[in-house]
Amino acid sequence: MGTDRPSSCLPLVSEFAHDPDMAEIVVEFLDSLPERIETMESAWRDGATRELSTLVHQLKGAGGGYGYPSITEAAGALEARLKGTEGSGPDSDIRDRLSHVVTLCRRAIAGRRPT
Amino acid sequence: MRTEAVHPVEGEQRVLVIDDSKDVHRLLQARLRNEELTLLSAYSGPESLEVATQQRPDVILLDLDMPGMDGFEVMRRLKENAATIHIPIIILSGQQSRQDKVTAFDLGAVDYITKPFDLVELRVRVRSAVRTSMLVQMLAQRAQIDGLTGLYNRAHFDARWSEEVAGCTRHNRPLSLALLDADRFKSINDTYGHPAGDAVLRGIARVLRRECRESDIACRFGGEEFALIMPDTALSSAEVVCERIRATLETLSWPLHPERFVTISIGLAGADGATAASAEAWLEMADRSLYGAKNAGRNRVLVTTVPSRGPRLAQAG
């Protein structure tokens, strides 16, 4: 696996960017992403698989809801992989999947509409 | 207990969202903003059981995939608890396996929404569950309503009266009870027929509804007798309410017998705080007052003070 990393680095825009009910909380979600990325990466570095799994699970549940189905999909794939490795050491496949999730999050941040 | 949007609006249906993800709560708040619903929140299985038991929401949206106690376990426990067994549960989950759905419905879920939610689907499914919940509540309430007068029936009175007496004793709050009986009702039935008698009973019920306060509980006690529970009401205020009812009724004219007025006798028993009287003993005191009002010539209010708990009661006894 790990070959499904998108070649595109274009900014990601929320499907709900123009939805007046959603615009405000989409921005809040984007604001929360840098810290989520940092926490996931540090959990990964520390080998805290259980913590990483929880963070990824939350991202999976959130992404699509805020209009980023690709984040949900990528986080779901990472979570499935993590579930099988709980308690064991680092694994390059997990790292690839994590960096795919992080890339999508950064693309979402980059796609934030100017306010 | 952690709840968001705890600004319950009277009459609004309350939906409890159970999900470990704050994002889901935030998304649902945004998605259901215009639905005239009050959203309650719980972030874990154990917390959700506490909130559901205390708040008795009309509908529950439940995530299956939670750390610790998962959604299936939460549902099992909700269905084992008499306080929560009838609350409709909609499953909210990213899991899409057929087995999960089958298990959820077997455990008593009424519906299943897959995350991420489709806005329109989410709204109509919640609306549908809320509507069903309202109909079930309405049926339950109907079982407590007297068919002729639309007031609460005797079964409701018995349950409420015991609760109110217990509350008065526990919290040292005033409480009053009035028993009201139409004067010479049998002769109205005998002279003008049962439709006229029924019209009188409905007329008395209308006066009761109009003249008593929002917090009072008016019941048809049986036959031509009515009961009025007045929570948080001292005897002096209760007497004013009863006098108003009596005075209003004696001035009414009745289309089926314009020549005959209808009056009512009222026995009132009340306490300004905690009392040692049981619900039954209190009811007997009100009944004796009513009997006294009849014997004293009818069309009047007779008042009895229910003895307070404590030294004065010991002296009196």
Short mmCIF file of C-alpha atoms in Angstrom, two decimals:
data_model
loop_
_atom_site.label_atom_id
_atom_site.label_comp_id
_atom_site.label_asym_id
_atom_site.label_seq_id
_atom_site.Cartn_x
_atom_site.Cartn_y
_atom_site.Cartn_z
CA MET A 1 0.00 0.00 0.00
CA GLY A 2 1.09 3.59 0.22
CA THR A 3 0.94 3.92 -3.52
CA ASP A 4 -2.41 5.70 -3.43
CA ARG A 5 -0.82 8.93 -2.32
CA PRO A 6 -2.34 11.67 -4.45
CA SER A 7 -0.04 13.24 -6.97
CA SER A 8 -2.06 16.42 -6.71
CA CYS A 9 -1.06 18.96 -4.10
CA LEU A 10 -3.89 21.33 -4.94
CA PRO A 11 -5.71 22.93 -2.01
CA LEU A 12 -8.79 21.01 -0.84
CA VAL A 13 -12.02 22.98 -0.50
CA SER A 14 -14.86 21.81 1.74
CA GLU A 15 -18.00 20.59 -0.02
CA PHE A 16 -19.84 22.85 2.42
CA ALA A 17 -17.71 25.95 1.95
CA HIS A 18 -20.73 27.81 0.57
CA ASP A 19 -23.28 26.40 3.02
CA PRO A 20 -24.24 29.21 5.43
CA ASP A 21 -25.12 26.68 8.19
CA MET A 22 -21.67 25.16 7.95
CA ALA A 23 -19.17 27.84 6.95
CA GLU A 24 -18.37 28.88 10.51
CA ILE A 25 -17.75 25.40 11.90
CA VAL A 26 -15.75 24.37 8.84
CA VAL A 27 -13.38 27.24 9.68
CA GLU A 28 -13.22 26.03 13.30
CA PHE A 29 -12.36 22.56 12.03
CA LEU A 30 -9.58 23.95 9.82
CA ASP A 31 -8.28 25.96 12.78
CA SER A 32 -8.07 22.74 14.80
CA LEU A 33 -6.13 20.86 12.13
CA PRO A 34 -2.55 22.11 12.81
CA GLU A 35 -2.80 20.94 16.42
CA ARG A 36 -4.34 17.61 15.38
CA ILE A 37 -1.52 17.07 12.87
CA GLU A 38 1.07 17.88 15.53
CA THR A 39 -0.55 15.55 18.09
CA MET A 40 -0.84 12.68 15.60
CA GLU A 41 2.78 13.05 14.49
CA SER A 42 4.08 13.20 18.05
CA ALA A 43 1.97 10.15 19.02
CA TRP A 44 3.52 8.36 16.05
CA ARG A 45 7.06 9.40 17.04
CA ASP A 46 6.44 8.25 20.63
CA GLY A 47 5.03 4.91 19.48
CA ALA A 48 1.74 5.78 21.24
CA THR A 49 -0.36 3.68 18.90
CA ARG A 50 -3.48 3.70 21.04
CA GLU A 51 -3.48 7.50 21.24
CA LEU A 52 -2.81 7.78 17.51
CA SER A 53 -5.67 5.39 16.87
CA THR A 54 -8.09 7.55 18.90
CA LEU A 55 -7.01 10.74 17.08
CA VAL A 56 -7.34 9.09 13.69
CA HIS A 57 -10.74 7.65 14.63
CA GLN A 58 -11.98 11.15 15.50
CA LEU A 59 -10.64 12.56 12.26
CA LYS A 60 -12.36 9.79 10.33
CA GLY A 61 -15.68 10.67 11.97
CA ALA A 62 -15.18 14.41 11.42
CA GLY A 63 -13.68 14.85 7.94
CA GLY A 64 -16.68 13.92 5.80
CA GLY A 65 -19.03 15.80 8.09
CA TYR A 66 -17.13 19.01 7.43
CA GLY A 67 -17.11 18.35 3.71
CA TYR A 68 -13.80 16.49 3.31
CA PRO A 69 -14.74 12.88 2.47
CA SER A 70 -11.18 12.14 1.32
CA ILE A 71 -9.93 12.80 4.87
CA THR A 72 -12.51 10.37 6.27
CA GLU A 73 -11.49 7.77 3.70
CA ALA A 74 -7.76 8.13 4.34
CA ALA A 75 -8.19 8.21 8.14
CA GLY A 76 -10.42 5.12 7.91
CA ALA A 77 -7.73 3.22 5.99
CA LEU A 78 -5.11 4.25 8.56
CA GLU A 79 -7.37 3.32 11.48
CA ALA A 80 -8.01 -0.13 9.99
CA ARG A 81 -4.27 -0.65 9.65
CA LEU A 82 -3.62 0.59 13.20
CA LYS A 83 -6.23 -1.73 14.66
CA GLY A 84 -4.23 -4.65 13.39
CA THR A 85 -0.95 -3.41 14.85
CA GLU A 86 -1.87 -2.21 18.30
CA GLY A 87 1.01 -3.03 20.65
CA SER A 88 3.55 -3.72 17.90
CA GLY A 89 6.30 -1.38 16.66
CA PRO A 90 6.40 1.21 13.88
CA ASP A 91 5.70 0.15 10.37
CA SER A 92 6.47 2.00 7.12
CA ASP A 93 3.01 1.28 5.76
CA ILE A 94 1.44 3.02 8.74
CA ARG A 95 3.84 5.94 8.26
CA ASP A 96 2.82 6.26 4.60
CA ARG A 97 -0.85 6.20 5.46
CA LEU A 98 -0.31 8.75 8.22
CA SER A 99 1.58 11.08 5.91
CA HIS A 100 -1.27 10.74 3.38
CA VAL A 101 -3.75 11.84 6.06
CA VAL A 102 -1.46 14.72 7.08
CA THR A 103 -1.05 15.81 3.44
CA LEU A 104 -4.81 15.92 2.98
CA CYS A 105 -5.18 17.95 6.19
CA ARG A 106 -2.53 20.43 5.00
CA ARG A 107 -4.25 20.70 1.62
CA ALA A 108 -7.53 21.43 3.46
CA ILE A 109 -5.80 24.17 5.48
CA ALA A 110 -4.37 25.59 2.25
CA GLY A 111 -7.85 25.57 0.70
CA ARG A 112 -9.36 27.69 3.42
CA ARG A 113 -11.42 30.52 1.93
CA PRO A 114 -10.26 34.01 2.81
CA THR A 115 -12.62 35.61 5.31
CA MET B 1 -22.71 15.68 33.59
CA ARG B 2 -21.73 17.60 30.54
CA THR B 3 -24.37 18.98 28.30
CA GLU B 4 -24.34 21.57 25.57
CA ALA B 5 -27.22 23.76 24.49
CA VAL B 6 -28.95 23.24 27.81
CA HIS B 7 -31.50 25.93 27.20
CA PRO B 8 -34.55 23.72 26.93
CA VAL B 9 -37.40 25.57 25.30
CA GLU B 10 -40.84 24.63 26.57
CA GLY B 11 -42.58 22.31 24.11
CA GLU B 12 -39.45 21.63 22.05
CA GLN B 13 -38.49 18.02 21.54
CA ARG B 14 -35.17 17.09 23.13
CA VAL B 15 -32.61 15.00 21.30
CA LEU B 16 -29.69 13.44 23.18
CA VAL B 17 -26.56 13.02 21.05
CA ILE B 18 -24.18 10.33 22.34
CA ASP B 19 -20.81 10.38 20.59
CA ASP B 20 -17.21 10.53 21.79
CA SER B 21 -16.30 12.97 19.01
CA LYS B 22 -16.78 16.68 19.75
CA ASP B 23 -16.89 17.23 16.00
CA VAL B 24 -20.03 15.17 15.67
CA HIS B 25 -21.77 17.25 18.35
CA ARG B 26 -20.69 20.45 16.63
CA LEU B 27 -21.82 19.16 13.22
CA LEU B 28 -25.22 18.11 14.53
CA GLN B 29 -25.71 21.45 16.28
CA ALA B 30 -25.09 23.15 12.92
CA ARG B 31 -27.18 20.69 10.90
CA LEU B 32 -30.21 20.70 13.19
CA ARG B 33 -30.07 24.40 14.07
CA ASN B 34 -33.37 25.24 12.41
CA GLU B 35 -35.31 22.18 13.54
CA GLU B 36 -36.81 23.58 16.78
CA LEU B 37 -35.06 20.88 18.78
CA THR B 38 -33.05 21.13 21.98
CA LEU B 39 -29.84 19.11 21.66
CA LEU B 40 -28.34 17.46 24.74
CA SER B 41 -24.84 16.01 24.62
CA ALA B 42 -23.02 13.07 26.18
CA TYR B 43 -19.47 12.04 25.27
CA SER B 44 -19.20 8.53 26.71
CA GLY B 45 -21.34 5.48 27.46
CA PRO B 46 -21.55 5.93 31.25
CA GLU B 47 -22.24 9.67 30.94
CA SER B 48 -24.97 9.03 28.39
CA LEU B 49 -26.81 6.62 30.72
CA GLU B 50 -26.83 9.27 33.45
CA VAL B 51 -28.05 12.04 31.13
CA ALA B 52 -30.71 9.81 29.53
CA THR B 53 -32.09 8.75 32.93
CA GLN B 54 -32.16 12.28 34.32
CA GLN B 55 -33.27 14.22 31.26
CA ARG B 56 -35.55 11.65 29.56
CA PRO B 57 -34.96 12.94 26.01
CA ASP B 58 -37.54 12.33 23.29
CA VAL B 59 -35.02 10.80 20.88
CA ILE B 60 -31.44 9.51 21.19
CA LEU B 61 -28.79 9.66 18.46
CA LEU B 62 -26.21 7.04 19.40
CA ASP B 63 -22.72 6.39 18.02
CA LEU B 64 -21.76 2.72 17.95
CA ASP B 65 -18.00 3.06 17.84
CA MET B 66 -17.01 4.56 21.19
CA PRO B 67 -14.03 3.67 23.37
CA GLY B 68 -14.86 1.82 26.60
CA MET B 69 -18.59 1.18 26.68
CA ASP B 70 -19.62 0.99 23.02
CA GLY B 71 -22.97 1.92 21.49
CA PHE B 72 -24.36 -1.63 21.60
CA GLU B 73 -23.73 -1.83 25.34
CA VAL B 74 -25.27 1.62 25.88
CA MET B 75 -28.35 0.49 23.98
CA ARG B 76 -28.63 -2.72 26.01
CA ARG B 77 -28.54 -0.73 29.24
CA LEU B 78 -31.02 1.89 28.02
CA LYS B 79 -33.42 -0.90 27.12
CA GLU B 80 -33.04 -2.51 30.56
CA ASN B 81 -33.88 0.71 32.40
CA ALA B 82 -37.59 1.45 32.94
CA ALA B 83 -36.89 5.20 32.69
CA THR B 84 -35.31 4.96 29.24
CA ILE B 85 -36.74 1.79 27.68
CA HIS B 86 -39.24 3.64 25.46
CA ILE B 87 -36.93 6.39 24.16
CA PRO B 88 -36.45 5.84 20.40
CA ILE B 89 -32.80 5.36 19.44
CA ILE B 90 -31.31 6.26 16.06
CA ILE B 91 -27.91 4.72 15.45
CA LEU B 92 -25.29 7.09 14.15
CA SER B 93 -22.31 5.27 12.80
CA GLY B 94 -19.51 5.20 10.32
CA GLN B 95 -19.69 1.42 10.41
CA GLN B 96 -21.68 0.04 7.57
CA SER B 97 -21.57 -3.70 8.09
CA ARG B 98 -24.83 -5.52 7.67
CA GLN B 99 -24.26 -7.40 10.92
CA ASP B 100 -23.95 -4.14 12.88
CA LYS B 101 -27.22 -2.92 11.45
CA VAL B 102 -28.97 -6.21 12.25
CA THR B 103 -27.62 -6.19 15.81
CA ALA B 104 -28.65 -2.55 16.30
CA PHE B 105 -32.21 -3.19 15.15
CA ASP B 106 -32.40 -6.40 17.21
CA LEU B 107 -31.44 -4.39 20.28
CA GLY B 108 -34.30 -1.97 19.61
CA ALA B 109 -32.95 0.83 17.41
CA VAL B 110 -35.65 2.56 15.34
CA ASP B 111 -33.34 3.82 12.60
CA TYR B 112 -29.74 3.92 11.36
CA ILE B 113 -27.84 6.89 9.92
CA THR B 114 -24.44 6.44 8.34
CA LYS B 115 -21.69 9.01 8.88
CA PRO B 116 -20.84 11.34 7.27
CA PHE B 117 -24.46 12.43 7.38
CA ASP B 118 -26.41 13.55 4.40
CA LEU B 119 -28.09 16.75 5.55
CA VAL B 120 -31.54 16.09 4.13
CA GLU B 121 -31.59 12.45 5.22
CA LEU B 122 -30.47 13.35 8.75
CA ARG B 123 -33.19 15.95 9.14
CA VAL B 124 -36.04 13.79 7.88
CA ARG B 125 -34.98 10.77 9.93
CA VAL B 126 -34.73 12.79 13.14
CA ARG B 127 -38.03 14.50 12.35
CA SER B 128 -39.70 11.14 11.75
CA ALA B 129 -38.41 9.68 15.05
CA VAL B 130 -39.50 12.83 16.92
CA ARG B 131 -42.98 12.58 15.38
CA THR B 132 -43.32 8.93 16.42
CA SER B 133 -42.12 9.80 19.90
CA MET B 134 -44.74 12.57 20.19
CA LEU B 135 -47.52 10.19 19.13
CA VAL B 136 -46.44 7.60 21.70
CA GLN B 137 -46.41 10.29 24.40
CA MET B 138 -49.83 11.48 23.31
CA LEU B 139 -51.26 7.95 23.58
CA ALA B 140 -49.73 7.55 27.03
CA GLN B 141 -51.24 10.87 28.08
CA ARG B 142 -54.64 9.94 26.67
CA ALA B 143 -54.75 6.98 29.03
CA GLN B 144 -54.64 9.58 31.82
CA ILE B 145 -57.45 11.76 30.48
CA ASP B 146 -61.16 11.63 31.32
CA GLY B 147 -63.12 11.18 28.08
CA LEU B 148 -66.12 13.37 29.02
CA THR B 149 -64.42 16.42 30.51
CA GLY B 150 -60.89 16.33 29.08
CA LEU B 151 -59.48 16.72 32.60
CA TYR B 152 -57.02 14.22 34.09
CA ASN B 153 -58.72 11.04 35.33
CA ARG B 154 -58.66 9.33 38.71
CA ALA B 155 -55.64 7.16 37.82
CA HIS B 156 -53.59 10.27 37.08
CA PHE B 157 -54.83 11.93 40.26
CA ASP B 158 -53.76 8.96 42.41
CA ALA B 159 -50.25 8.96 40.95
CA ARG B 160 -49.77 12.75 41.03
CA TRP B 161 -51.26 13.23 44.48
CA SER B 162 -48.84 10.74 46.06
CA GLU B 163 -45.92 12.46 44.28
CA GLU B 164 -46.99 15.93 45.38
CA VAL B 165 -47.45 14.91 49.03
CA ALA B 166 -44.01 13.27 49.00
CA GLY B 167 -42.50 16.44 47.44
CA CYS B 168 -44.21 18.68 50.01
CA THR B 169 -42.82 16.59 52.88
CA ARG B 170 -39.33 16.25 51.42
CA HIS B 171 -38.84 19.87 50.39
CA ASN B 172 -41.00 21.54 53.05
CA ARG B 173 -43.18 23.17 50.41
CA PRO B 174 -46.80 24.30 50.73
CA LEU B 175 -49.47 22.17 49.09
CA SER B 176 -53.26 22.32 48.90
CA LEU B 177 -55.94 19.93 47.71
CA ALA B 178 -59.54 20.78 46.90
CA LEU B 179 -62.38 18.30 46.36
CA LEU B 180 -65.29 19.83 44.48
CA ASP B 181 -68.76 18.33 44.15
CA ALA B 182 -71.67 19.65 42.09
CA ASP B 183 -74.66 20.38 44.36
CA ARG B 184 -77.80 18.30 43.87
CA PHE B 185 -76.40 16.87 40.66
CA LYS B 186 -78.70 13.83 40.72
CA SER B 187 -81.75 16.07 40.47
CA ILE B 188 -80.28 17.76 37.36
CA ASN B 189 -79.88 14.34 35.75
CA ASP B 190 -83.36 13.24 36.87
CA THR B 191 -85.09 16.46 35.82
CA TYR B 192 -83.33 17.37 32.58
CA GLY B 193 -81.80 14.06 31.47
CA HIS B 194 -78.25 12.76 31.22
CA PRO B 195 -77.17 15.00 28.32
CA ALA B 196 -77.89 17.98 30.59
CA GLY B 197 -75.92 16.31 33.40
CA ASP B 198 -72.99 15.72 31.04
CA ALA B 199 -73.12 19.35 29.92
CA VAL B 200 -72.89 20.43 33.56
CA LEU B 201 -69.84 18.23 34.14
CA ARG B 202 -68.17 19.65 31.02
CA GLY B 203 -69.09 23.17 32.11
CA ILE B 204 -67.53 22.65 35.55
CA ALA B 205 -64.39 21.30 33.85
CA ARG B 206 -64.21 24.43 31.67
CA VAL B 207 -64.46 26.68 34.71
CA LEU B 208 -61.75 24.67 36.46
CA ARG B 209 -59.43 24.97 33.48
CA ARG B 210 -60.09 28.67 33.14
CA GLU B 211 -59.89 29.66 36.77
CA CYS B 212 -56.97 27.60 38.00
CA ARG B 213 -53.30 28.39 37.38
CA GLU B 214 -50.89 26.73 34.95
CA SER B 215 -49.30 24.72 37.77
CA ASP B 216 -52.59 23.39 39.19
CA ILE B 217 -53.72 19.88 38.32
CA ALA B 218 -57.46 19.55 37.73
CA CYS B 219 -58.90 16.02 37.70
CA ARG B 220 -62.28 14.36 37.43
CA PHE B 221 -62.34 12.36 40.61
CA GLY B 222 -65.42 10.30 39.73
CA GLY B 223 -69.14 10.95 39.11
CA GLU B 224 -69.84 14.62 39.76
CA GLU B 225 -66.78 15.03 41.96
CA PHE B 226 -63.58 16.84 40.93
CA ALA B 227 -60.17 17.25 42.53
CA LEU B 228 -57.78 20.16 42.22
CA ILE B 229 -54.15 19.69 43.30
CA MET B 230 -52.43 23.03 43.92
CA PRO B 231 -48.66 22.50 44.27
CA ASP B 232 -46.61 25.18 46.04
CA THR B 233 -49.82 26.84 47.18
CA ALA B 234 -50.49 27.81 50.78
CA LEU B 235 -54.00 27.42 52.16
CA SER B 236 -54.81 31.15 51.95
CA SER B 237 -53.99 31.35 48.22
CA ALA B 238 -55.77 28.06 47.54
CA GLU B 239 -58.88 29.43 49.22
CA VAL B 240 -58.84 32.42 46.84
CA VAL B 241 -58.67 30.06 43.83
CA CYS B 242 -61.51 27.90 45.19
CA GLU B 243 -63.70 30.88 46.01
CA ARG B 244 -63.17 32.18 42.47
CA ILE B 245 -64.26 28.84 41.02
CA ARG B 246 -67.33 28.69 43.27
CA ALA B 247 -68.35 32.28 42.50
CA THR B 248 -67.87 31.90 38.73
CA LEU B 249 -69.95 28.76 38.60
CA GLU B 250 -72.98 30.13 40.44
CA THR B 251 -73.35 32.91 37.88
CA LEU B 252 -73.27 30.69 34.78
CA SER B 253 -76.42 30.10 32.79
CA TRP B 254 -77.04 26.71 31.22
CA PRO B 255 -78.64 26.44 27.76
CA LEU B 256 -80.38 23.10 28.55
CA HIS B 257 -81.94 24.46 31.78
CA PRO B 258 -81.78 28.25 31.82
CA GLU B 259 -84.06 28.35 34.85
CA ARG B 260 -81.76 26.23 36.98
CA PHE B 261 -78.38 27.45 38.22
CA VAL B 262 -75.62 25.07 39.23
CA THR B 263 -73.56 25.49 42.37
CA ILE B 264 -70.63 23.59 43.78
CA SER B 265 -69.39 22.71 47.28
CA ILE B 266 -65.67 22.64 47.92
CA GLY B 267 -63.65 20.96 50.67
CA LEU B 268 -60.12 22.30 50.91
CA ALA B 269 -57.21 20.87 52.91
CA GLY B 270 -53.78 22.46 52.76
CA ALA B 271 -50.46 22.84 54.51
CA ASP B 272 -47.89 25.63 54.40
CA GLY B 273 -44.98 23.19 54.65
CA ALA B 274 -43.95 19.64 55.56
CA THR B 275 -46.61 17.60 57.30
CA ALA B 276 -46.84 14.17 58.85
CA ALA B 277 -50.10 13.42 57.01
CA SER B 278 -50.07 10.63 54.45
CA ALA B 279 -51.58 11.17 50.98
CA GLU B 280 -54.63 9.12 52.06
CA ALA B 281 -55.09 10.98 55.36
CA TRP B 282 -54.83 14.32 53.56
CA LEU B 283 -57.42 13.23 51.01
CA GLU B 284 -59.75 12.19 53.86
CA MET B 285 -59.36 15.64 55.43
CA ALA B 286 -60.37 17.29 52.15
CA ASP B 287 -63.30 14.86 51.90
CA ARG B 288 -64.45 15.71 55.43
CA SER B 289 -64.26 19.40 54.55
CA LEU B 290 -66.41 18.76 51.50
CA TYR B 291 -68.92 16.86 53.63
CA GLY B 292 -68.91 19.80 56.06
CA ALA B 293 -69.54 22.27 53.21
CA LYS B 294 -72.53 20.20 52.06
CA ASN B 295 -73.94 19.99 55.59
CA ALA B 296 -73.49 23.71 56.12
CA GLY B 297 -75.84 24.46 53.22
CA ARG B 298 -73.79 23.82 50.02
CA ASN B 299 -72.33 26.38 47.57
CA ARG B 300 -69.41 27.20 49.84
CA VAL B 301 -65.73 26.52 50.49
CA LEU B 302 -64.76 24.85 53.77
CA VAL B 303 -61.10 24.95 54.76
CA THR B 304 -59.05 22.52 56.87
CA THR B 305 -55.43 23.10 57.89
CA VAL B 306 -53.34 19.96 57.61
CA PRO B 307 -51.19 19.85 60.78
CA SER B 308 -47.49 20.65 60.33
CA ARG B 309 -44.83 18.13 61.16
CA GLY B 310 -43.04 18.68 64.49
CA PRO B 311 -43.88 19.70 68.09
CA ARG B 312 -47.24 21.22 67.26
CA LEU B 313 -48.36 17.92 65.76
CA ALA B 314 -47.22 16.08 68.91
CA GLN B 315 -49.31 18.44 71.07
CA ALA B 316 -52.29 18.11 68.81
CA GLY B 317 -52.03 14.33 68.76
#
